Amino acid sequence: MRVPLSWLREYVDLPATETGRDVQAKLIDVGLEVETVERLGEGLKGPLVVGQVLTIEELEGFKKPIRFCTVDVGDANGTGEPQEIVCGARNFSVGDKVVVVLPGAVLPGDFKIAARKTYGKTSHGMICSGDELGMGDDGTHGIIVLPPEYEVGTDAIALLELVDEVLDIAVTPDRGYCLSMRGVARETATAYGLPLRDPALLDVPPPNASGYPVQVSDPIGCDRFTARTVSGLEPEARSPIWLTRRLQKAGMRPVSLAVDITNYVMLELGQPLHAYDRATVDGPIGVRRATAGEQLTTLDGTKRVLDAQDLVITDNRGPIGLAGVMGGANTEIAGAVTDPETGQLRGTTDVVIEAAHFDAISIARTARRHRLSSEAAKRFERGVDPEAASAAAQRTVDLLVLLGGGTAGEGVTEVVSPRGPRTLTIPADHPDKVAGVEYGRETVVRRLQQVGCDVYGQDELVVTVPSWRPDLSDPNDLAEEVIRLEGYENLPSTLPKPPAGRGLTERQRLHRRAGRALAGAGYVEALNYPFTGSHVLDQLGIEPDDPRRSAVTLVNPLSDEEPDLRTTLIPGLLGALRRNYGRGSHDLALFETGPVFRATGDEKAASRLVVDRRPTDDEIASLDASLPQQPRRAAVVLTGAREQAGWWGEGRPAIWADAIEAGRAVAREAGVELIVRQDQHAPFHPGRCAALLALVDGEEVLVGNAGELHPRVIKAMSLPERTCAMEIDLDRLERAGAGALKAPTISSFPVATQDVALIVDGGVPAADVEAALRDGAGELLESLRLFDVFTGEQTGAGKKSLAYALRFRAPDRTLTAEEATAARDAAVAAAVERTGAALRG
């Protein structure tokens, strides 16, 4: 919400010395997010005046149309003589009033104006457009043509209100009332302790039987509908400068008088309005749910197919608007057009004004369904004051009569679904307990009254919530209002005092060690959003019955393309890899640790926990039961060079083995030695995919997969060739580990190394041979490493040679050669028995 300071001063008598920065600080103190303060007209220096075009000479022989003009600027140039100016714009004529900047002036951006020779003429100044003065878009993209009533020589800086300060406020969803000058003025008045001149306090005539007919068929979707009429508008009537400038400063483009007034009142009071051309409305106005398949062309020119849940405004022909979102093109206010036959100015002269209150959830879903975010929808979905509809309609009528020469219709239509005020009960000391500060009853009552609440009672307060605060629905909301107005900065800072001996759990330590291990191996951490969509799983080639398809779908996702919580870390990492690769980083190794979310179907609805005390064990258990499974994972993706080339030698590319080694590095942090076997698992290449297994209670359990991605996945996701990945389950690793990781003992006795080469069938996994060697070697075996795999004529057809280095060490003595040899022979014997291996040579 953009708030001009000059407009804000109309409702609050701020001290004359207060600047935009001062107001920003005050509003931040009461909890509003004022992002910036824009100083309009900073550096602007006159003379900048109103001028009247006297003559226009078309200059020939140039690539673009150029005009040499003489302009009457009165005595502003010191001589009273016409000012000679060269201009390329063509949207003005002789006799028009324009804005002229004279030599010696400085425009925004430190653009100094001086007489200069151009196109064979000397130009003494400029005829200005809105963009050159920093006014923003006025819809013409040309020279500013002023109404004829302004006198020549008038100071245009003051006339166009070019010097001002504008506060840009990021309005959070619970503060929808601040999407209006009325709401921001209320917060400003509270922050300064000053009275508020409420612009909604207007004399509104009561409803009567002569109003425009309205039929509301869905009182839940629309609980209030006000209709007023104005007739006899002058088609040529234009919005005055003060109105268009306020719209521009607030970030809106002027369109026409009727549309500008509805936008102005929306910005002023926060109530979206819509004006219909009465001549094009056929019969009574209705409010109902759409029929599935109905069509409506909205004001943006898009033909939309309506959903049965859409709330629509209708007449006898069908839908004429998406309620609370955007009007229809068939009842649009017509601009002034000259009839070519009669020469008369034609346009909309009679209007019907709609000021209604719609259900916030319904409007939000309609806007999201049609991907149509409008200023009206933005306000309705955050909550609009239902009691402001009548005042907004009256304000619109008054402005149309005043500025458009119209006549207000005597009829007033009010269709209202009865609803009582919302009342909450709160202990007077509840804010004290929430904040840990003693405010006292008087402070609590005073602050709630400043918010607009009616408060009664002593120890137990009965609070009637104002109509413009739909977000106040709980005693804790009222406590928050007291705390924010008293100042968050005034809350004491107290360090928590945890019981001794309580730090990170072993699970938390494992997660941190895994991240450090991957970072130490050269991987860079990437933090990704936990959102995804089914199309990504399609690209990864994941089958329909795969558990990773059991996603948790969000009710209100940030993006319609990513409505689900992730079930795997790999898609997010691949997206980060693709972005970095596209920006020129071709050697990449990324990792992420975090939860994935797996729906079981047994989740229950979550209960709302209290905040003024610790939840009970049963309440926490109930909350846990409503959550999906959230196993913690670690994952890596890598592409390009794993080792760089240099004077030390040739580099090498990243391959599937590096992904497997990343899994081993993580597993070692849990004290687990992985068992690696060949596997087929999407999205990996079927011939270059490894299953990462660990022993849990004596059984092999799959803890992850690693390998090279399938070529189809690489093509579908536009990834570099030979991209590799790994994902491993940290919770399963923790169960496979032996508890807290212990530091290794360093033996003072020497190691005995024995190498062994075994010939096995080509289909025997190296992991099986390794397991057999470990079991046979016994307790003296310290480590086992595969250092060579060989195939050729010497091994025989269908055979391969696996060479291992075995390290033996005793904790209490130096091993003899006989002991080391015996241990090696026992390891070989076990491999021969279990895998059919033969000792090579």
Tab-separated table of C-alpha atoms in Angstrom, residues 39-49 85 99-114 116 124-135 143-144 155-157 160 162-163:
chain	number	residue	atom	x	y	z
A	39	ARG	CA	10.596	11.384	-1.811
A	40	LEU	CA	8.774	12.610	-4.884
A	41	GLY	CA	10.130	15.718	-6.562
A	42	GLU	CA	13.457	15.488	-4.760
A	43	GLY	CA	15.870	17.847	-6.500
A	44	LEU	CA	13.071	19.460	-8.532
A	45	LYS	CA	13.609	23.177	-9.104
A	46	GLY	CA	11.493	25.651	-11.086
A	47	PRO	CA	10.505	27.633	-13.014
A	48	LEU	CA	7.839	25.082	-13.997
A	49	VAL	CA	4.628	26.777	-15.096
A	85	ILE	CA	10.217	25.425	-27.756
A	99	VAL	CA	3.259	22.296	-18.510
A	100	VAL	CA	6.412	24.177	-19.488
A	101	VAL	CA	9.813	23.993	-17.821
A	102	LEU	CA	12.023	27.020	-18.493
A	103	PRO	CA	15.827	27.371	-18.670
A	104	GLY	CA	17.432	27.312	-15.243
A	105	ALA	CA	15.099	24.663	-13.895
A	106	VAL	CA	16.193	21.187	-12.721
A	107	LEU	CA	13.995	18.123	-13.261
A	108	PRO	CA	14.123	14.878	-11.220
A	109	GLY	CA	17.308	12.951	-11.859
A	110	ASP	CA	19.399	16.165	-11.843
A	111	PHE	CA	18.309	16.957	-15.418
A	112	LYS	CA	19.224	20.630	-15.901
A	113	ILE	CA	17.265	22.680	-18.410
A	114	ALA	CA	19.003	25.232	-20.638
A	116	ARG	CA	19.918	24.663	-26.757
A	124	HIS	CA	14.116	27.669	-24.761
A	125	GLY	CA	12.824	24.988	-22.407
A	126	MET	CA	10.584	21.925	-22.676
A	127	ILE	CA	6.918	21.040	-22.877
A	128	CYS	CA	6.706	18.259	-20.271
A	129	SER	CA	5.220	14.785	-20.094
A	130	GLY	CA	4.237	13.030	-16.883
A	131	ASP	CA	7.214	10.666	-17.057
A	132	GLU	CA	9.679	13.575	-17.289
A	133	LEU	CA	8.254	15.008	-14.078
A	134	GLY	CA	8.244	11.684	-12.249
A	135	MET	CA	4.435	11.597	-12.088
A	143	ILE	CA	2.493	15.660	-23.073
A	144	ILE	CA	0.394	16.728	-20.069
A	155	ASP	CA	3.259	27.411	-10.686
A	156	ALA	CA	2.914	23.817	-11.918
A	157	ILE	CA	4.947	22.333	-9.054
A	160	LEU	CA	0.553	19.056	-9.895
A	162	LEU	CA	4.986	17.166	-7.505
A	163	VAL	CA	6.721	17.387	-4.118
